Coordinates of C-alpha atoms and ligand atoms in Angstrom, one line a residue:
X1 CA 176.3 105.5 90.7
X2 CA 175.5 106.7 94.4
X3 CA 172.1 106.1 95.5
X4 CA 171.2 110.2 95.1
X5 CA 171.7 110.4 91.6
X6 CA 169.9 107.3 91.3
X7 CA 167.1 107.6 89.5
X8 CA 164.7 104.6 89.7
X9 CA 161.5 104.0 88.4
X10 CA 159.5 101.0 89.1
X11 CA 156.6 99.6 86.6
X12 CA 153.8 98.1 89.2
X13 CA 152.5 98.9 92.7
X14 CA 151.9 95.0 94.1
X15 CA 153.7 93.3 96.7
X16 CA 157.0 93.0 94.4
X17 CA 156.9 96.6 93.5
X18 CA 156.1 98.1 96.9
X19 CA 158.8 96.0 98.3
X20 CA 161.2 97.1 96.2
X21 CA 160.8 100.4 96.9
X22 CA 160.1 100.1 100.4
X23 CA 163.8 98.7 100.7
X24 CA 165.3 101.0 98.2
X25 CA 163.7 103.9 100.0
X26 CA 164.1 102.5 103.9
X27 CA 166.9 100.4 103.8
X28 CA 169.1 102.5 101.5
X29 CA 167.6 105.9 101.5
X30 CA 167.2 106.1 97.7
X31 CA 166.0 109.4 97.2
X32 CA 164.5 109.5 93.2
X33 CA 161.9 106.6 93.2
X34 CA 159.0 106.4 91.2
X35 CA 156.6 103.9 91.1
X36 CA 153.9 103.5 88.1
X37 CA 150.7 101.7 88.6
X38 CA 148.1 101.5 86.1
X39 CA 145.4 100.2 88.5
X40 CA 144.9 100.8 92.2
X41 CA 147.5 99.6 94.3
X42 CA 148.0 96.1 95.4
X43 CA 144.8 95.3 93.5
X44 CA 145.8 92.8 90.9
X45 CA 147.0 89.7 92.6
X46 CA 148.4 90.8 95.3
X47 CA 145.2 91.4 97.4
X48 CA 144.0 88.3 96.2
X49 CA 145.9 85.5 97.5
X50 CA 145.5 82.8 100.2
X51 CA 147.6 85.1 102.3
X52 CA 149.8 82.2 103.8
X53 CA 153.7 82.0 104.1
X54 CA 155.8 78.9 105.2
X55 CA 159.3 77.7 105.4
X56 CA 158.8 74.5 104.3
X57 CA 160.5 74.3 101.0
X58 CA 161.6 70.2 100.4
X59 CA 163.6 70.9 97.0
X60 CA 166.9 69.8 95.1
X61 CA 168.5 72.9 97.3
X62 CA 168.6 75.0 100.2
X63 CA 168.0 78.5 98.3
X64 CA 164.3 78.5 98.7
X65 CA 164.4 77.7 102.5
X66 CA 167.0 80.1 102.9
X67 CA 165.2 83.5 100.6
X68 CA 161.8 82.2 102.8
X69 CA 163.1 82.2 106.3
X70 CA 164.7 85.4 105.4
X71 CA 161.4 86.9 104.2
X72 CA 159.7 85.7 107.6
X73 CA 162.1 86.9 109.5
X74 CA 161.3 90.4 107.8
X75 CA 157.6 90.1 107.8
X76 CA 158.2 89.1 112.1
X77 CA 160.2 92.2 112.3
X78 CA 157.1 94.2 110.6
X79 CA 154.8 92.3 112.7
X80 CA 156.9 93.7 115.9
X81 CA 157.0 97.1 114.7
X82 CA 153.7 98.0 113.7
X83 CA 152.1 95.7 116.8
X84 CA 151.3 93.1 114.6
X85 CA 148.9 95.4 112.5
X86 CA 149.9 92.6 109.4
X87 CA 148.3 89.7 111.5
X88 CA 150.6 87.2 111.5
X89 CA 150.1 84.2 112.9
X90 CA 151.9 81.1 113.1
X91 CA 149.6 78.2 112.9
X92 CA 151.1 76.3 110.4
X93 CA 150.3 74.4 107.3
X94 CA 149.0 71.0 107.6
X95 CA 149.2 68.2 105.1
X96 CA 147.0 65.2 105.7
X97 CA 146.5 62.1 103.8
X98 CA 144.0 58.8 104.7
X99 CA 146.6 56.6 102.7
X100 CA 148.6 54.6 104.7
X101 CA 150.7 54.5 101.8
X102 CA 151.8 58.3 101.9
X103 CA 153.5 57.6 105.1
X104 CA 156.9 57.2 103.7
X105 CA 156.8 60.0 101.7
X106 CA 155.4 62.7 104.7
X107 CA 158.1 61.5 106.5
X108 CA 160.6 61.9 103.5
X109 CA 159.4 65.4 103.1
X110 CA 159.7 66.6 106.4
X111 CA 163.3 65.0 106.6
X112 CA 164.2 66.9 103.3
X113 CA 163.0 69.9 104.9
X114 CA 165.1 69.5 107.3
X115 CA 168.3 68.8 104.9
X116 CA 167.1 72.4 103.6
X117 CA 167.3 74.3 107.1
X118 CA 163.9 74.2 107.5
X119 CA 163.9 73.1 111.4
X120 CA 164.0 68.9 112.5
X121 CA 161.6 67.0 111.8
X122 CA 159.9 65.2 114.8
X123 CA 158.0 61.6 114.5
X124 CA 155.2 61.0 116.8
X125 CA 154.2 57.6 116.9
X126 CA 151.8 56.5 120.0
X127 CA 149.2 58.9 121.9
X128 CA 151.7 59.7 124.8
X129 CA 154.2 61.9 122.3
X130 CA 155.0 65.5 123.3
X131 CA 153.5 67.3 120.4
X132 CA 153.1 70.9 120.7
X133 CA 150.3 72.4 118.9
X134 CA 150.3 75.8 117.7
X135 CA 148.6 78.8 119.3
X136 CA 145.4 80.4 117.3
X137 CA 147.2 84.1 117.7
X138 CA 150.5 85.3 117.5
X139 CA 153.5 84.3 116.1
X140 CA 155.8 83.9 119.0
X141 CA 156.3 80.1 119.2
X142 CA 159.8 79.3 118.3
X143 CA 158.9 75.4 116.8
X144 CA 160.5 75.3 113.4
X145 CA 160.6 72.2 111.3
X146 CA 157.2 69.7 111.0
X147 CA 156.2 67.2 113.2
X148 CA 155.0 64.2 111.5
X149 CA 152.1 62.3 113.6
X150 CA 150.7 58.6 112.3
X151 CA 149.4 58.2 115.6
X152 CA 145.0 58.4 115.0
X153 CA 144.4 59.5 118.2
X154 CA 147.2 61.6 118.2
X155 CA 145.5 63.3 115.3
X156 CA 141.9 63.3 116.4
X157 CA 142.9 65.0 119.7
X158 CA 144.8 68.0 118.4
X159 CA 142.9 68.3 114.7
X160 CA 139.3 66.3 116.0
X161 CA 137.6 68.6 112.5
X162 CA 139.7 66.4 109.9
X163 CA 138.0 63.7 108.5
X164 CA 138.2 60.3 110.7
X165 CA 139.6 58.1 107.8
X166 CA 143.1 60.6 108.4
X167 CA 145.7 58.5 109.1
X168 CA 148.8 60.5 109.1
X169 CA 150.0 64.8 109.1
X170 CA 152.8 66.6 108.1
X171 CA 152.5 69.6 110.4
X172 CA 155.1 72.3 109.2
X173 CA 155.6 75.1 111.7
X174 CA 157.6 78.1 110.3
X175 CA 154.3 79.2 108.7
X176 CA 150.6 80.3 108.9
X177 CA 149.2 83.5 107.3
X178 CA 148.8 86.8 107.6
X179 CA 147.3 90.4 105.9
X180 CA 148.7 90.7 102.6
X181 CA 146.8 94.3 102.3
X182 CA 147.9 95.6 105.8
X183 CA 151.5 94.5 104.8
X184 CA 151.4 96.3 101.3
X185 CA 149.7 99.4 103.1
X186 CA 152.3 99.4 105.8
X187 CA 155.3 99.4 103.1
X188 CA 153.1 102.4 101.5
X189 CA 152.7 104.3 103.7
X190 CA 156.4 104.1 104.9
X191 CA 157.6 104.6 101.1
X192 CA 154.6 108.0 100.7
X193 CA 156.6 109.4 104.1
X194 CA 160.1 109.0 102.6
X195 CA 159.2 110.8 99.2
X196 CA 158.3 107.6 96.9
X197 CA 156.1 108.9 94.6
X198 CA 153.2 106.6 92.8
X199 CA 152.4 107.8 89.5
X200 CA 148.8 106.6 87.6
X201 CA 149.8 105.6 84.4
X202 CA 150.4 102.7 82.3
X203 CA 154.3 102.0 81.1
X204 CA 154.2 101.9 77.2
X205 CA 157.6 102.4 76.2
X206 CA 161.4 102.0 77.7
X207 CA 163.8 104.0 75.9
X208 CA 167.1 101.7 76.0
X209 CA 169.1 103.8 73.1
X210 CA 172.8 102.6 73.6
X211 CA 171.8 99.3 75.3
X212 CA 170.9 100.8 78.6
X213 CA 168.0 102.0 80.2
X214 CA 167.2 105.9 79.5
X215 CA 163.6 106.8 80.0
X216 CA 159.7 105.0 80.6
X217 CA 157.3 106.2 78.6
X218 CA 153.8 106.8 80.9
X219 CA 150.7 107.0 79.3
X220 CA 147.4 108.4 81.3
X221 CA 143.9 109.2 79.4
X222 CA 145.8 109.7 76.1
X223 CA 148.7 111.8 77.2
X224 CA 151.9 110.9 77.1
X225 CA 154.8 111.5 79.6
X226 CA 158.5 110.6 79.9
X227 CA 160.3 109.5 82.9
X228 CA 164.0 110.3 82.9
X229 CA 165.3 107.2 84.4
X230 CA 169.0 105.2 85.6
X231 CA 167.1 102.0 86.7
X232 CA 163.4 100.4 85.6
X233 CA 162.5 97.6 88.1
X234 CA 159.9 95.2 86.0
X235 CA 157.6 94.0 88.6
X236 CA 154.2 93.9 86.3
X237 CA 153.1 90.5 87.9
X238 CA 150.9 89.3 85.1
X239 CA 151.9 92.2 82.4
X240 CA 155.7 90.9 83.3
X241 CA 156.0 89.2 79.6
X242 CA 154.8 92.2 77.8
X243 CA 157.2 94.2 80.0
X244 CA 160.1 92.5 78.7
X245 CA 158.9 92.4 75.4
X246 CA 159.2 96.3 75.7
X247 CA 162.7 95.7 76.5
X248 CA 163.6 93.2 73.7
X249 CA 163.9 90.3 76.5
X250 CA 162.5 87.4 75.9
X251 CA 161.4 86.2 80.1
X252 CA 160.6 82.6 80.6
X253 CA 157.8 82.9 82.5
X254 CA 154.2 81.2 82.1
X255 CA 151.0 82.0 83.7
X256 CA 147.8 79.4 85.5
X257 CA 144.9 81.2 86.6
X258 CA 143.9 80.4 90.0
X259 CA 140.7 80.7 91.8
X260 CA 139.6 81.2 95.5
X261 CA 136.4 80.8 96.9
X262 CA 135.2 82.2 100.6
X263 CA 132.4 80.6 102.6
X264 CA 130.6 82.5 105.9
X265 CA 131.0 79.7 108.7
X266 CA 128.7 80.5 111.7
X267 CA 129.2 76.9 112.4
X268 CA 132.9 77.5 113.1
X269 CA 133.8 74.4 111.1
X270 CA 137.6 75.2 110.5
X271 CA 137.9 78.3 113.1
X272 CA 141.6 76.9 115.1
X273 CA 142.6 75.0 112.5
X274 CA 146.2 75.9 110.4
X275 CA 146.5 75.9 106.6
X276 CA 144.7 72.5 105.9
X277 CA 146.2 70.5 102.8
X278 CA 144.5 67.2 101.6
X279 CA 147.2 65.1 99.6
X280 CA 144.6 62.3 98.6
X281 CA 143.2 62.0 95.4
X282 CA 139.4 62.1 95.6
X283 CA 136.1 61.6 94.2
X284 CA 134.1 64.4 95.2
X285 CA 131.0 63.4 98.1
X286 CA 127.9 63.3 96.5
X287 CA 124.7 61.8 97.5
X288 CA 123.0 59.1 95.1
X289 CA 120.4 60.8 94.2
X290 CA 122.8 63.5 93.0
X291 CA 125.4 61.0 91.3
X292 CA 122.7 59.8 89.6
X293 CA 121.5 62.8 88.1
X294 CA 125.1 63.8 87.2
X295 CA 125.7 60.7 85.5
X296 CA 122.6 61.2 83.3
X297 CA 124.3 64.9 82.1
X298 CA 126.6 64.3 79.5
X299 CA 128.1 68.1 80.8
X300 CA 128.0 67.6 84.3
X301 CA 128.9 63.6 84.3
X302 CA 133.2 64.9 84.9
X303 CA 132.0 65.9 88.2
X304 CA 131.7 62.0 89.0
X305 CA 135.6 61.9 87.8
X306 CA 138.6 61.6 90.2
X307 CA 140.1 65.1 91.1
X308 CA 143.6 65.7 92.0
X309 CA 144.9 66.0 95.0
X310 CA 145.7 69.1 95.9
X311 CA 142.5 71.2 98.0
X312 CA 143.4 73.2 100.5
X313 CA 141.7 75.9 102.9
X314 CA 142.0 78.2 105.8
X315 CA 139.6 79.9 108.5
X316 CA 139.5 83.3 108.2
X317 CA 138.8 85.5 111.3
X318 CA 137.5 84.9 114.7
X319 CA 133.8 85.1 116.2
X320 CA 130.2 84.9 114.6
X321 CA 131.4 86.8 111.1
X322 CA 134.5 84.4 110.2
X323 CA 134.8 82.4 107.0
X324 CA 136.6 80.0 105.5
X325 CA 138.5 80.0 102.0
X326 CA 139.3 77.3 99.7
X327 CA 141.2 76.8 96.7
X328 CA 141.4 73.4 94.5
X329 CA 143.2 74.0 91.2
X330 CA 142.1 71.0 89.9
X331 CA 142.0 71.8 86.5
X332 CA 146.1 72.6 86.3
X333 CA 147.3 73.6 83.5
X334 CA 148.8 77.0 82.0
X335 CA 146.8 79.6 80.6
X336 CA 146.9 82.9 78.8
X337 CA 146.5 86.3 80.5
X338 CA 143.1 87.6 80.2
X339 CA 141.3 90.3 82.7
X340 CA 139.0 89.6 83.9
X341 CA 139.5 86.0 85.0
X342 CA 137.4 83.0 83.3
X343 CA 134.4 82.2 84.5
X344 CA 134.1 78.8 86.0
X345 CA 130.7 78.2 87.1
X346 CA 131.1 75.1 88.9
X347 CA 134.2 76.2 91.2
X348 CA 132.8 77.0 94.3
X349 CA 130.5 74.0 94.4
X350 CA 133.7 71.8 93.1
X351 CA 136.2 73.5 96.0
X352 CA 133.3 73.2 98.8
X353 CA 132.7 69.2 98.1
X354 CA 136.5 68.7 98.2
X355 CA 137.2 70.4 101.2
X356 CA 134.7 68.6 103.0
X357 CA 136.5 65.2 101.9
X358 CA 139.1 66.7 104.1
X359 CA 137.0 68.4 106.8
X360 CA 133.1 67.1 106.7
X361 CA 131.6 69.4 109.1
X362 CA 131.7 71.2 106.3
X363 CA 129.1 69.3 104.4
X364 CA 126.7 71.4 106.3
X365 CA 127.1 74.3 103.9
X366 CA 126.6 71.8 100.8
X367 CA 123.4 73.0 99.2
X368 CA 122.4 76.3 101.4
X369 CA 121.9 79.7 100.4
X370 CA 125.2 81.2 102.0
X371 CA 126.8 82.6 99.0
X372 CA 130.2 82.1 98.1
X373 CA 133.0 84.8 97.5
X374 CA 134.7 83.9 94.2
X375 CA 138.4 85.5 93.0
X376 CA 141.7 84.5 92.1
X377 CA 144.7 85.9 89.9
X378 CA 147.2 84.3 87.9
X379 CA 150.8 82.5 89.1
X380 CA 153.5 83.8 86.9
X381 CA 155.9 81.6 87.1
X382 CA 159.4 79.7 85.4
X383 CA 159.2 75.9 85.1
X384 CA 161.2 75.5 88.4
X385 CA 159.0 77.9 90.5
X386 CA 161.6 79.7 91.7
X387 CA 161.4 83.8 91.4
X388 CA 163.3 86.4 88.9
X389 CA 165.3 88.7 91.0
X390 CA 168.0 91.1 89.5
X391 CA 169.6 92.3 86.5
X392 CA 168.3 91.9 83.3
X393 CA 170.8 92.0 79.9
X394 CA 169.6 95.9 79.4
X395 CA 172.0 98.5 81.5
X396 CA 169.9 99.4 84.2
X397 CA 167.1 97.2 83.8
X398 CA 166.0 94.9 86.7
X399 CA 162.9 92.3 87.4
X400 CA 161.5 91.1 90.5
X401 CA 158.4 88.3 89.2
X402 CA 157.9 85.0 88.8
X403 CA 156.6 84.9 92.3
X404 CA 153.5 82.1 92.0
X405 CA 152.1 81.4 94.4
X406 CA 154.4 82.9 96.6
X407 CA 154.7 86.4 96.1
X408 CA 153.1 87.2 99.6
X409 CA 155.5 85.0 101.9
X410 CA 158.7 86.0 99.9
X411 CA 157.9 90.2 98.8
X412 CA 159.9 91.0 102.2
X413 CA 163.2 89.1 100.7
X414 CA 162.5 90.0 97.3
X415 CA 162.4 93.7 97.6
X416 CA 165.2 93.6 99.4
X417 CA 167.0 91.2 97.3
X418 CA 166.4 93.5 94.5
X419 CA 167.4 96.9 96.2
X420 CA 170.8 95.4 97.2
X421 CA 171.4 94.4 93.5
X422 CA 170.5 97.9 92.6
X423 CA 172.6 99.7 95.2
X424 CA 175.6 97.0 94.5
X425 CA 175.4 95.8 98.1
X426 CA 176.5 92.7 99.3
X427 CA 174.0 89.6 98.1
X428 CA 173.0 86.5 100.1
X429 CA 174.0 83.0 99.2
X430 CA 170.7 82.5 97.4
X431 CA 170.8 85.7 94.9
X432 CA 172.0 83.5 92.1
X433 CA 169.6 81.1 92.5
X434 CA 167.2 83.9 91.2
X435 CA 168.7 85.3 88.4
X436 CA 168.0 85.4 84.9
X437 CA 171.4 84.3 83.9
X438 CA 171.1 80.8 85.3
X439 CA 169.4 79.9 82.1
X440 CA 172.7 80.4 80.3
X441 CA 174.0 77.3 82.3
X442 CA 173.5 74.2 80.5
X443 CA 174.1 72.2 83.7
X444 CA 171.6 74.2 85.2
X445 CA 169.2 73.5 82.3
X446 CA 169.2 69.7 82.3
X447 CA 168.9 69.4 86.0
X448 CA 165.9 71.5 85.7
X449 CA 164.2 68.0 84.3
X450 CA 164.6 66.3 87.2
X451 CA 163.3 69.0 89.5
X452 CA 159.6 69.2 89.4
X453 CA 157.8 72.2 90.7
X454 CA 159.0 72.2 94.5
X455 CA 155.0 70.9 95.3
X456 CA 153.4 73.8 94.7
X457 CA 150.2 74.6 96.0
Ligands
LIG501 C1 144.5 82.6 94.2 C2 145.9 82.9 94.6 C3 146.4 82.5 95.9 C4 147.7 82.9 96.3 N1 148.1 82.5 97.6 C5 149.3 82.9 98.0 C6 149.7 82.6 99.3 O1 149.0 81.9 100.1 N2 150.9 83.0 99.8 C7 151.7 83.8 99.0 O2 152.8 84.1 99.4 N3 151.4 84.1 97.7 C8 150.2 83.7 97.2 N4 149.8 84.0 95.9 C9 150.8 84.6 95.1 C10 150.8 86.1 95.3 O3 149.6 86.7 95.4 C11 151.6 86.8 94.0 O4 152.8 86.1 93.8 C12 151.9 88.2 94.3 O5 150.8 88.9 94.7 C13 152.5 88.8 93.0 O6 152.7 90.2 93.2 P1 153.3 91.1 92.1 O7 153.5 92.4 92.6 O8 154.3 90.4 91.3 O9 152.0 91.2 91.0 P2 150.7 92.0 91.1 O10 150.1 92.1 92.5 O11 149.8 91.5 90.0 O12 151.2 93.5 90.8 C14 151.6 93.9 89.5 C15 151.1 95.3 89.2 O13 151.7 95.8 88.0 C16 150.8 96.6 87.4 N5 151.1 96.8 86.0 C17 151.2 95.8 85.1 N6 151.6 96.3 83.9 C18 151.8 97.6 84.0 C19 152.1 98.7 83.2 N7 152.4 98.4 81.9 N8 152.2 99.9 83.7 C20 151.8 100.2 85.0 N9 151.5 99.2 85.8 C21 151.5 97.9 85.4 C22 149.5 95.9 87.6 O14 148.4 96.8 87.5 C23 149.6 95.4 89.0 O15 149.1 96.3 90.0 C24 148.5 83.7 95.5 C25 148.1 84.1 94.2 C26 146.8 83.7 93.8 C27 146.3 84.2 92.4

């Protein structure tokens, strides 16, 4: 079918959605596409997330490392176009540990990296070793790769905010953060110009008669309409299962809830920092006063508990007005869908204490009146945390999901991954790694036990 009597309709307006139209539309001047959104654009998960992107994908294979540096070479080109209106930067993630112990296993990371494509990694071992540190702005620096550093002073001079019992990094450089909103609003825009249209509605029906997709059904304060349609891309984020259910497909994807919290920091605490990631287990700092009073609650004694490791945080903005954001999943686990998110009363006092474990300046907003900035959003995601990009078994039916906690970094190379499956155009070496039909491979299956979940954040 040529792309003009294409007609494609795509259920969701986040980042996968918007993506996949923005390639569809840009990159292969698809003329008939439709996007339905039952909210606001963008405003589900995909304007709710930490915002950061990063190459450094240590895994059992290169397809991760490859889709990523794909995406950020997309997201650099959007930077370059639009005078970096997205606000990417390129100050890295850092991963820190005060265990000795983790040495080994920094080092084995950044190496595996490396096997991956991910850039070399570099081992600084006294004072006197030429490492680069990362600009605050911009994104020009060509480092790729992480540079591992066990050298304390090393570590005080170029990160003096982390706590003083850090004994080793892991600084990974293809990677920092950017705006997530800017990015989707840039792909809007460009999609609005070239005749996308974005319907209101809620998708309640997919008309598949003769096994292939025919027509959406759109419902909008009771009224019902039906799209004519040759493609439906699935890219409901959290709705994803019920989308397929629609469809009689059964998708293998499971949800956790994740929260984020945002502090105001006049003090400038984390201001030039990178993506900061504390790799230690930890018991939260409390005074004694306040231990003791905790251990007296029978409610409140699991505060006193170890947490996972795991916290991690980023400034946000520059000058008097900037804040810093924190998530700690500590409570991993899957959950079900529900809108709007659980309440969990005690997060932003949990995430605040653990971050300061990692950078204790931050103990100074312990206590005070400043008042936090709680939301969050659910990863959808398969047991191996890698996305759903292509064909589903309906004629015509395609899915772009599963992106975690991801979907940000990679909605550049999934939205075009997806358009070039629609429009049959030639596929990368990683588009298998995405589909749906690697389930069917029983090799594929087993290995999955032995793969964990890539380190997910
Ligand atoms: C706390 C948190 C932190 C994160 N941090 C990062 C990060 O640092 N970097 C990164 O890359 N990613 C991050 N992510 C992940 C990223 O935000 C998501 O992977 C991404 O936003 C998912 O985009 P999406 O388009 O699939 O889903 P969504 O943004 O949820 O969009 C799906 C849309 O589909 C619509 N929809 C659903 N059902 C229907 C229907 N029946 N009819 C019409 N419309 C429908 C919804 O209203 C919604 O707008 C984070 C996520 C969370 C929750």
């Amino acid at each position: 079918m040529g792309n003009a009597s294409a007609r494609i309709v795509i259920c969701g307006a986040g980042l996968a959605g918007i993506s996949a139209a923005y390639y569809l539309a840009i990159e292969h001047g698809c003329e008939n596409v439709v996007i339905v959104e039952q909210g606001n654009p963008l405003s589900l998960t995909s304007d709710k997330s930490t915002e950061a992107y990063r190459n450094w994908w240590p895994g059992p294979d290169s397809a991760m490392t490859a889709f990523m540096d794909r995406s950020i070479d997309l997201l650099e080109g959007i930077a370059r176009a639009t005078d970096n209106r997205i606000n990417l930067n390129r100050r890295g993630y850092l991963f820190a540990t005060a265990d000795r112990g983790k040495i080994p296993f920094l080092h084995s990371m950044a190496t595996m990296a490396e096997a991956r494509g991910g850039g070399p990694a570099r081992l600084h071992e006294t004072a006197s070793s030429p490492y680069v540190p990362s600009p605050e702005r911009g994104f020009d620096l060509a480092l790729t790769g992480a540079d591992v550093i066990i050298d304390t002073g090393l570590i005080r001079r170029h990160f003096p905010y982390l706590a003083p019992e850090t004994v080793a990094v892991a600084h990974a450089r293809r990677a920092g953060w950017l705006s997530a909103q800017q990015l989707g609003m840039v792909m809007l825009e460009a999609i609005r110009e070239r005749g996308v249209k974005l319907l209101r509605g809620t998708v309640v029906g997919i008309d598949t008669a003769g096994g292939r997709v025919r027509s959406v059904q759109v419902e909008k304060d009771g009224e019902r309409q039906s799209l004519e349609a040759t493609h439906l891309v699935l890219a409901a984020g959290p709705m994803q299962k019920e989308m397929g259910d629609l469809l009689g497909v059964d998708l293998p994807i499971l949800a956790e809830c994740h929260l984020k919290v945002s502090f105001p920091d006049p003090l400038g605490a984390m201001r030039p920092a990178p993506m900061l990631i504390w790799l230690d287990d930890q018991h939260l700092p409390w005074s004694e006063e306040e231990r003791a009073a905790l251990a007296e609650d029978e409610e409140s004694r699991w505060l006193l508990e170890k947490f996972p490791w795991g916290v991690h945080g980023r400034p946000e903005g520059h000058g008097p007005g900037s804040t810093f954001i924190v998530l700690f999943n500590y409570s991993h686990g899957l959950s079900d869908v529900v809108f709007p998110l659980p309440e969990q009363p005690h997060y932003p006092e949990v995430a605040l204490r653990g971050m300061a474990t990692m950078v204790p300046a931050l103990k100074a907003y312990i206590g005070t009146s400043a008042r936090p900035y709680v939301d969050g959003g659910y990863y959808i995601k398969t047991r191996e945390n890698r996305p759903l990009i292509g064909p589903l078994p309906v004629v015509g039916a395609y899915i772009s999901s599963a992106y975690s906690g991801f979907g940000v970094m990679a909605s550049c190379a999934g939205g075009e991954l997806l358009a070039s499956h629609i429009t049959e155009s030639p596929l990368p070496d990683y588009a298998p790694a995405f589909l749906l039909s690697r389930y069917r491979d029983p090799q594929y299956r087993a290995l999955l036990d032995t793969w964990g979940d890539g380190g997910q954040l």
